[in-house]
């Protein structure tokens, strides 16, 4: 999860994995890496504490199952928090990752110049395994050389698969 901010996206992914892997995830392990350039945001995300506004779109059964309410806040389950590893990462530097199955980079690229976006796409290409997926935000799209490296899997949802 690139530019993970306060952690909602990687934790949502961890909850989904737990739900769809039979509950424990033991037989189907998952490693989620959440990155951001802002160390303070990552520290806040590590805590897994969210207010009511952050919980509005989470189904009540998942809220009950994975969060504990404490006064006005919701505390995320420790097992879910352990599924996510936070790392400091600048998208404008070469990626330290390889062999990834999925990269989520939603609503981030719009803040970068076209040249920076091309660099980031190339970095993502090098980070993904052949056949891996890249998910962009609704207003973002592939262009330039990256467009030739990825096949649209679900263009409406901005999901692309790395060729190869």
JSON list of C-alpha atoms in Angstrom, two decimals:
[
{"chain": "A", "resi": 1, "resn": "UNK", "atom": "CA", "xyz": [0.00, 0.00, 0.00]},
{"chain": "A", "resi": 2, "resn": "UNK", "atom": "CA", "xyz": [1.91, 3.02, -1.30]},
{"chain": "A", "resi": 3, "resn": "UNK", "atom": "CA", "xyz": [1.37, 6.25, 0.61]},
{"chain": "A", "resi": 4, "resn": "UNK", "atom": "CA", "xyz": [-0.69, 4.48, 3.26]},
{"chain": "A", "resi": 5, "resn": "UNK", "atom": "CA", "xyz": [-1.34, 7.62, 5.31]},
{"chain": "A", "resi": 6, "resn": "UNK", "atom": "CA", "xyz": [-3.28, 6.65, 8.45]},
{"chain": "A", "resi": 7, "resn": "UNK", "atom": "CA", "xyz": [-3.45, 2.94, 7.61]},
{"chain": "A", "resi": 8, "resn": "UNK", "atom": "CA", "xyz": [-7.08, 2.42, 6.61]},
{"chain": "A", "resi": 9, "resn": "UNK", "atom": "CA", "xyz": [-6.17, 0.84, 3.28]},
{"chain": "A", "resi": 10, "resn": "UNK", "atom": "CA", "xyz": [-3.60, -1.73, 4.45]},
{"chain": "A", "resi": 11, "resn": "UNK", "atom": "CA", "xyz": [-5.70, -2.67, 7.47]},
{"chain": "A", "resi": 12, "resn": "UNK", "atom": "CA", "xyz": [-8.78, -3.07, 5.25]},
{"chain": "A", "resi": 13, "resn": "UNK", "atom": "CA", "xyz": [-6.75, -5.36, 3.03]},
{"chain": "A", "resi": 14, "resn": "UNK", "atom": "CA", "xyz": [-5.65, -7.37, 6.08]},
{"chain": "A", "resi": 15, "resn": "UNK", "atom": "CA", "xyz": [-9.27, -7.73, 7.24]},
{"chain": "A", "resi": 16, "resn": "UNK", "atom": "CA", "xyz": [-10.37, -8.81, 3.77]},
{"chain": "A", "resi": 17, "resn": "UNK", "atom": "CA", "xyz": [-7.56, -11.36, 3.64]},
{"chain": "A", "resi": 18, "resn": "UNK", "atom": "CA", "xyz": [-8.56, -12.73, 7.02]},
{"chain": "A", "resi": 19, "resn": "UNK", "atom": "CA", "xyz": [-12.21, -12.93, 6.01]},
{"chain": "A", "resi": 20, "resn": "UNK", "atom": "CA", "xyz": [-11.58, -14.66, 2.69]},
{"chain": "A", "resi": 21, "resn": "UNK", "atom": "CA", "xyz": [-8.84, -17.03, 3.84]},
{"chain": "A", "resi": 22, "resn": "UNK", "atom": "CA", "xyz": [-11.03, -18.91, 6.24]},
{"chain": "A", "resi": 23, "resn": "UNK", "atom": "CA", "xyz": [-10.72, -16.71, 9.29]},
{"chain": "A", "resi": 24, "resn": "UNK", "atom": "CA", "xyz": [-7.22, -17.24, 10.57]},
{"chain": "A", "resi": 25, "resn": "UNK", "atom": "CA", "xyz": [-5.05, -16.79, 7.50]},
{"chain": "A", "resi": 26, "resn": "UNK", "atom": "CA", "xyz": [-2.74, -19.50, 8.89]},
{"chain": "A", "resi": 27, "resn": "UNK", "atom": "CA", "xyz": [-3.05, -21.79, 5.87]},
{"chain": "A", "resi": 28, "resn": "UNK", "atom": "CA", "xyz": [-2.72, -18.89, 3.47]},
{"chain": "A", "resi": 29, "resn": "UNK", "atom": "CA", "xyz": [-0.22, -16.40, 4.90]},
{"chain": "A", "resi": 30, "resn": "UNK", "atom": "CA", "xyz": [-0.21, -12.81, 3.78]},
{"chain": "A", "resi": 31, "resn": "UNK", "atom": "CA", "xyz": [2.40, -10.10, 4.16]},
{"chain": "A", "resi": 32, "resn": "UNK", "atom": "CA", "xyz": [1.22, -6.53, 3.71]},
{"chain": "A", "resi": 33, "resn": "UNK", "atom": "CA", "xyz": [3.75, -3.74, 3.44]},
{"chain": "A", "resi": 34, "resn": "UNK", "atom": "CA", "xyz": [2.45, -0.22, 3.96]},
{"chain": "A", "resi": 35, "resn": "UNK", "atom": "CA", "xyz": [4.69, 2.66, 2.96]},
{"chain": "A", "resi": 36, "resn": "UNK", "atom": "CA", "xyz": [4.68, 6.40, 3.36]},
{"chain": "A", "resi": 37, "resn": "UNK", "atom": "CA", "xyz": [7.19, 9.22, 3.35]},
{"chain": "A", "resi": 38, "resn": "UNK", "atom": "CA", "xyz": [5.59, 10.77, 6.44]},
{"chain": "A", "resi": 39, "resn": "UNK", "atom": "CA", "xyz": [6.91, 8.99, 9.54]},
{"chain": "A", "resi": 40, "resn": "UNK", "atom": "CA", "xyz": [4.31, 10.64, 11.80]},
{"chain": "A", "resi": 41, "resn": "UNK", "atom": "CA", "xyz": [1.45, 9.32, 9.68]},
{"chain": "A", "resi": 42, "resn": "UNK", "atom": "CA", "xyz": [2.94, 5.84, 9.83]},
{"chain": "A", "resi": 43, "resn": "UNK", "atom": "CA", "xyz": [3.34, 6.01, 13.59]},
{"chain": "A", "resi": 44, "resn": "UNK", "atom": "CA", "xyz": [-0.30, 6.99, 13.93]},
{"chain": "A", "resi": 45, "resn": "UNK", "atom": "CA", "xyz": [-1.29, 4.19, 11.55]},
{"chain": "A", "resi": 46, "resn": "UNK", "atom": "CA", "xyz": [0.65, 1.61, 13.59]},
{"chain": "A", "resi": 47, "resn": "UNK", "atom": "CA", "xyz": [-1.56, 2.41, 16.57]},
{"chain": "A", "resi": 48, "resn": "UNK", "atom": "CA", "xyz": [-4.70, 1.36, 14.70]},
{"chain": "A", "resi": 49, "resn": "UNK", "atom": "CA", "xyz": [-6.95, 3.85, 16.49]},
{"chain": "A", "resi": 50, "resn": "UNK", "atom": "CA", "xyz": [-9.80, 5.39, 14.52]},
{"chain": "A", "resi": 51, "resn": "UNK", "atom": "CA", "xyz": [-12.66, 7.77, 15.26]},
{"chain": "A", "resi": 52, "resn": "UNK", "atom": "CA", "xyz": [-16.31, 7.26, 14.30]},
{"chain": "A", "resi": 53, "resn": "UNK", "atom": "CA", "xyz": [-15.91, 9.07, 10.95]},
{"chain": "A", "resi": 54, "resn": "UNK", "atom": "CA", "xyz": [-13.31, 6.51, 9.86]},
{"chain": "A", "resi": 55, "resn": "UNK", "atom": "CA", "xyz": [-15.72, 3.68, 10.65]},
{"chain": "A", "resi": 56, "resn": "UNK", "atom": "CA", "xyz": [-18.73, 4.89, 8.66]},
{"chain": "A", "resi": 57, "resn": "UNK", "atom": "CA", "xyz": [-18.22, 2.60, 5.66]},
{"chain": "A", "resi": 58, "resn": "UNK", "atom": "CA", "xyz": [-17.20, -0.53, 7.56]},
{"chain": "A", "resi": 59, "resn": "UNK", "atom": "CA", "xyz": [-19.99, -3.10, 7.87]},
{"chain": "A", "resi": 60, "resn": "UNK", "atom": "CA", "xyz": [-21.15, -3.40, 11.51]},
{"chain": "A", "resi": 61, "resn": "UNK", "atom": "CA", "xyz": [-20.30, -7.12, 11.65]},
{"chain": "A", "resi": 62, "resn": "UNK", "atom": "CA", "xyz": [-16.67, -6.37, 10.72]},
{"chain": "A", "resi": 63, "resn": "UNK", "atom": "CA", "xyz": [-16.52, -3.49, 13.17]},
{"chain": "A", "resi": 64, "resn": "UNK", "atom": "CA", "xyz": [-17.72, -5.80, 15.93]},
{"chain": "A", "resi": 65, "resn": "UNK", "atom": "CA", "xyz": [-15.32, -8.58, 14.90]},
{"chain": "A", "resi": 66, "resn": "UNK", "atom": "CA", "xyz": [-12.12, -6.57, 14.41]},
{"chain": "A", "resi": 67, "resn": "UNK", "atom": "CA", "xyz": [-12.43, -3.44, 16.56]},
{"chain": "A", "resi": 68, "resn": "UNK", "atom": "CA", "xyz": [-12.93, -2.70, 20.21]},
{"chain": "A", "resi": 69, "resn": "UNK", "atom": "CA", "xyz": [-14.76, 0.50, 21.06]},
{"chain": "A", "resi": 70, "resn": "UNK", "atom": "CA", "xyz": [-13.06, 2.68, 23.64]},
{"chain": "A", "resi": 71, "resn": "UNK", "atom": "CA", "xyz": [-14.90, 5.91, 24.47]},
{"chain": "A", "resi": 72, "resn": "UNK", "atom": "CA", "xyz": [-15.08, 7.75, 21.11]},
{"chain": "A", "resi": 73, "resn": "UNK", "atom": "CA", "xyz": [-12.45, 5.66, 19.34]},
{"chain": "A", "resi": 74, "resn": "UNK", "atom": "CA", "xyz": [-12.18, 2.23, 17.82]},
{"chain": "A", "resi": 75, "resn": "UNK", "atom": "CA", "xyz": [-9.10, 0.12, 18.48]},
{"chain": "A", "resi": 76, "resn": "UNK", "atom": "CA", "xyz": [-8.07, -2.36, 15.78]},
{"chain": "A", "resi": 77, "resn": "UNK", "atom": "CA", "xyz": [-7.49, -6.02, 16.65]},
{"chain": "A", "resi": 78, "resn": "UNK", "atom": "CA", "xyz": [-3.81, -6.78, 17.40]},
{"chain": "A", "resi": 79, "resn": "UNK", "atom": "CA", "xyz": [-3.73, -9.79, 15.05]},
{"chain": "A", "resi": 80, "resn": "UNK", "atom": "CA", "xyz": [-4.80, -7.58, 12.16]},
{"chain": "A", "resi": 81, "resn": "UNK", "atom": "CA", "xyz": [-2.22, -4.93, 13.09]},
{"chain": "A", "resi": 82, "resn": "UNK", "atom": "CA", "xyz": [0.52, -7.59, 13.06]},
{"chain": "A", "resi": 83, "resn": "UNK", "atom": "CA", "xyz": [-0.34, -8.45, 9.45]},
{"chain": "A", "resi": 84, "resn": "UNK", "atom": "CA", "xyz": [0.85, -5.01, 8.31]},
{"chain": "A", "resi": 85, "resn": "UNK", "atom": "CA", "xyz": [4.49, -3.94, 8.25]},
{"chain": "A", "resi": 86, "resn": "UNK", "atom": "CA", "xyz": [5.15, -0.20, 7.95]},
{"chain": "A", "resi": 87, "resn": "UNK", "atom": "CA", "xyz": [8.18, 1.08, 6.07]},
{"chain": "A", "resi": 88, "resn": "UNK", "atom": "CA", "xyz": [9.41, 4.55, 5.25]},
{"chain": "A", "resi": 89, "resn": "UNK", "atom": "CA", "xyz": [9.53, 4.91, 1.47]},
{"chain": "A", "resi": 90, "resn": "UNK", "atom": "CA", "xyz": [9.81, 7.80, -0.96]},
{"chain": "A", "resi": 91, "resn": "UNK", "atom": "CA", "xyz": [8.08, 7.05, -4.25]},
{"chain": "A", "resi": 92, "resn": "UNK", "atom": "CA", "xyz": [10.59, 9.29, -6.03]},
{"chain": "A", "resi": 93, "resn": "UNK", "atom": "CA", "xyz": [13.45, 6.94, -5.10]},
{"chain": "A", "resi": 94, "resn": "UNK", "atom": "CA", "xyz": [14.07, 3.48, -6.59]},
{"chain": "A", "resi": 95, "resn": "UNK", "atom": "CA", "xyz": [11.84, 0.90, -4.93]},
{"chain": "A", "resi": 96, "resn": "UNK", "atom": "CA", "xyz": [13.48, -1.57, -2.54]},
{"chain": "A", "resi": 97, "resn": "UNK", "atom": "CA", "xyz": [10.73, -4.15, -3.25]},
{"chain": "A", "resi": 98, "resn": "UNK", "atom": "CA", "xyz": [10.63, -7.04, -5.71]},
{"chain": "A", "resi": 99, "resn": "UNK", "atom": "CA", "xyz": [8.32, -9.97, -6.38]},
{"chain": "A", "resi": 100, "resn": "UNK", "atom": "CA", "xyz": [5.18, -8.26, -5.10]},
{"chain": "A", "resi": 101, "resn": "UNK", "atom": "CA", "xyz": [1.74, -9.63, -6.01]},
{"chain": "A", "resi": 102, "resn": "UNK", "atom": "CA", "xyz": [-0.19, -6.40, -5.59]},
{"chain": "A", "resi": 103, "resn": "UNK", "atom": "CA", "xyz": [0.55, -2.69, -5.35]},
{"chain": "A", "resi": 104, "resn": "UNK", "atom": "CA", "xyz": [-2.17, -0.32, -4.21]},
{"chain": "A", "resi": 105, "resn": "UNK", "atom": "CA", "xyz": [-1.41, 3.28, -5.13]},
{"chain": "A", "resi": 106, "resn": "UNK", "atom": "CA", "xyz": [-4.74, 5.02, -5.02]},
{"chain": "A", "resi": 107, "resn": "UNK", "atom": "CA", "xyz": [-5.20, 8.78, -5.29]},
{"chain": "A", "resi": 108, "resn": "UNK", "atom": "CA", "xyz": [-1.50, 9.47, -4.90]},
{"chain": "A", "resi": 109, "resn": "UNK", "atom": "CA", "xyz": [-0.13, 9.96, -8.40]},
{"chain": "A", "resi": 110, "resn": "UNK", "atom": "CA", "xyz": [-2.33, 12.98, -9.07]},
{"chain": "A", "resi": 111, "resn": "UNK", "atom": "CA", "xyz": [0.02, 14.99, -6.85]},
{"chain": "A", "resi": 112, "resn": "UNK", "atom": "CA", "xyz": [3.09, 14.24, -8.98]},
{"chain": "A", "resi": 113, "resn": "UNK", "atom": "CA", "xyz": [4.30, 15.63, -12.30]},
{"chain": "A", "resi": 114, "resn": "UNK", "atom": "CA", "xyz": [4.02, 13.48, -15.41]},
{"chain": "A", "resi": 115, "resn": "UNK", "atom": "CA", "xyz": [7.77, 12.81, -15.32]},
{"chain": "A", "resi": 116, "resn": "UNK", "atom": "CA", "xyz": [7.58, 11.70, -11.68]},
{"chain": "A", "resi": 117, "resn": "UNK", "atom": "CA", "xyz": [4.59, 9.49, -12.48]},
{"chain": "A", "resi": 118, "resn": "UNK", "atom": "CA", "xyz": [6.54, 7.78, -15.26]},
{"chain": "A", "resi": 119, "resn": "UNK", "atom": "CA", "xyz": [9.39, 7.10, -12.81]},
{"chain": "A", "resi": 120, "resn": "UNK", "atom": "CA", "xyz": [6.94, 5.69, -10.24]},
{"chain": "A", "resi": 121, "resn": "UNK", "atom": "CA", "xyz": [5.26, 3.44, -12.84]},
{"chain": "A", "resi": 122, "resn": "UNK", "atom": "CA", "xyz": [8.67, 2.07, -13.84]},
{"chain": "A", "resi": 123, "resn": "UNK", "atom": "CA", "xyz": [9.48, 1.47, -10.20]},
{"chain": "A", "resi": 124, "resn": "UNK", "atom": "CA", "xyz": [6.19, -0.36, -9.69]},
{"chain": "A", "resi": 125, "resn": "UNK", "atom": "CA", "xyz": [6.90, -2.46, -12.78]},
{"chain": "A", "resi": 126, "resn": "UNK", "atom": "CA", "xyz": [10.23, -3.54, -11.28]},
{"chain": "A", "resi": 127, "resn": "UNK", "atom": "CA", "xyz": [8.62, -4.25, -7.91]},
{"chain": "A", "resi": 128, "resn": "UNK", "atom": "CA", "xyz": [5.83, -6.50, -9.18]},
{"chain": "A", "resi": 129, "resn": "UNK", "atom": "CA", "xyz": [6.22, -10.14, -10.13]},
{"chain": "A", "resi": 130, "resn": "UNK", "atom": "CA", "xyz": [5.09, -11.02, -13.69]},
{"chain": "A", "resi": 131, "resn": "UNK", "atom": "CA", "xyz": [1.29, -11.22, -13.56]},
{"chain": "A", "resi": 132, "resn": "UNK", "atom": "CA", "xyz": [1.13, -8.99, -10.46]},
{"chain": "A", "resi": 133, "resn": "UNK", "atom": "CA", "xyz": [-1.51, -6.31, -10.10]},
{"chain": "A", "resi": 134, "resn": "UNK", "atom": "CA", "xyz": [-1.41, -2.53, -9.82]},
{"chain": "A", "resi": 135, "resn": "UNK", "atom": "CA", "xyz": [-4.46, -0.68, -8.49]},
{"chain": "A", "resi": 136, "resn": "UNK", "atom": "CA", "xyz": [-4.72, 3.07, -9.07]},
{"chain": "A", "resi": 137, "resn": "UNK", "atom": "CA", "xyz": [-7.27, 5.66, -7.97]},
{"chain": "A", "resi": 138, "resn": "UNK", "atom": "CA", "xyz": [-10.41, 6.43, -9.96]},
{"chain": "A", "resi": 139, "resn": "UNK", "atom": "CA", "xyz": [-8.93, 9.55, -11.59]},
{"chain": "A", "resi": 140, "resn": "UNK", "atom": "CA", "xyz": [-5.51, 8.03, -12.32]},
{"chain": "A", "resi": 141, "resn": "UNK", "atom": "CA", "xyz": [-4.45, 6.09, -15.38]},
{"chain": "A", "resi": 142, "resn": "UNK", "atom": "CA", "xyz": [-1.40, 4.51, -16.95]},
{"chain": "A", "resi": 143, "resn": "UNK", "atom": "CA", "xyz": [0.36, 6.33, -19.77]},
{"chain": "A", "resi": 144, "resn": "UNK", "atom": "CA", "xyz": [3.69, 6.44, -21.55]},
{"chain": "A", "resi": 145, "resn": "UNK", "atom": "CA", "xyz": [5.96, 3.36, -21.52]},
{"chain": "A", "resi": 146, "resn": "UNK", "atom": "CA", "xyz": [4.10, 1.88, -18.54]},
{"chain": "A", "resi": 147, "resn": "UNK", "atom": "CA", "xyz": [0.97, 1.50, -20.64]},
{"chain": "A", "resi": 148, "resn": "UNK", "atom": "CA", "xyz": [2.80, -1.08, -22.75]},
{"chain": "A", "resi": 149, "resn": "UNK", "atom": "CA", "xyz": [3.90, -3.07, -19.68]},
{"chain": "A", "resi": 150, "resn": "UNK", "atom": "CA", "xyz": [0.45, -3.53, -18.15]},
{"chain": "A", "resi": 151, "resn": "UNK", "atom": "CA", "xyz": [-2.80, -5.02, -19.40]},
{"chain": "A", "resi": 152, "resn": "UNK", "atom": "CA", "xyz": [-6.07, -3.53, -18.15]},
{"chain": "A", "resi": 153, "resn": "UNK", "atom": "CA", "xyz": [-7.69, -6.13, -15.88]},
{"chain": "A", "resi": 154, "resn": "UNK", "atom": "CA", "xyz": [-10.61, -3.93, -14.85]},
{"chain": "A", "resi": 155, "resn": "UNK", "atom": "CA", "xyz": [-10.22, -0.50, -16.51]},
{"chain": "A", "resi": 156, "resn": "UNK", "atom": "CA", "xyz": [-13.25, 0.95, -14.74]},
{"chain": "A", "resi": 157, "resn": "UNK", "atom": "CA", "xyz": [-11.74, 0.17, -11.34]},
{"chain": "A", "resi": 158, "resn": "UNK", "atom": "CA", "xyz": [-8.22, 1.06, -12.55]},
{"chain": "A", "resi": 159, "resn": "UNK", "atom": "CA", "xyz": [-6.79, -2.42, -11.98]},
{"chain": "A", "resi": 160, "resn": "UNK", "atom": "CA", "xyz": [-3.89, -3.39, -14.24]},
{"chain": "A", "resi": 161, "resn": "UNK", "atom": "CA", "xyz": [-1.89, -6.60, -14.55]},
{"chain": "A", "resi": 162, "resn": "UNK", "atom": "CA", "xyz": [1.83, -6.64, -15.31]},
{"chain": "A", "resi": 163, "resn": "UNK", "atom": "CA", "xyz": [2.59, -8.45, -18.57]},
{"chain": "A", "resi": 164, "resn": "UNK", "atom": "CA", "xyz": [4.89, -11.34, -18.54]}
]
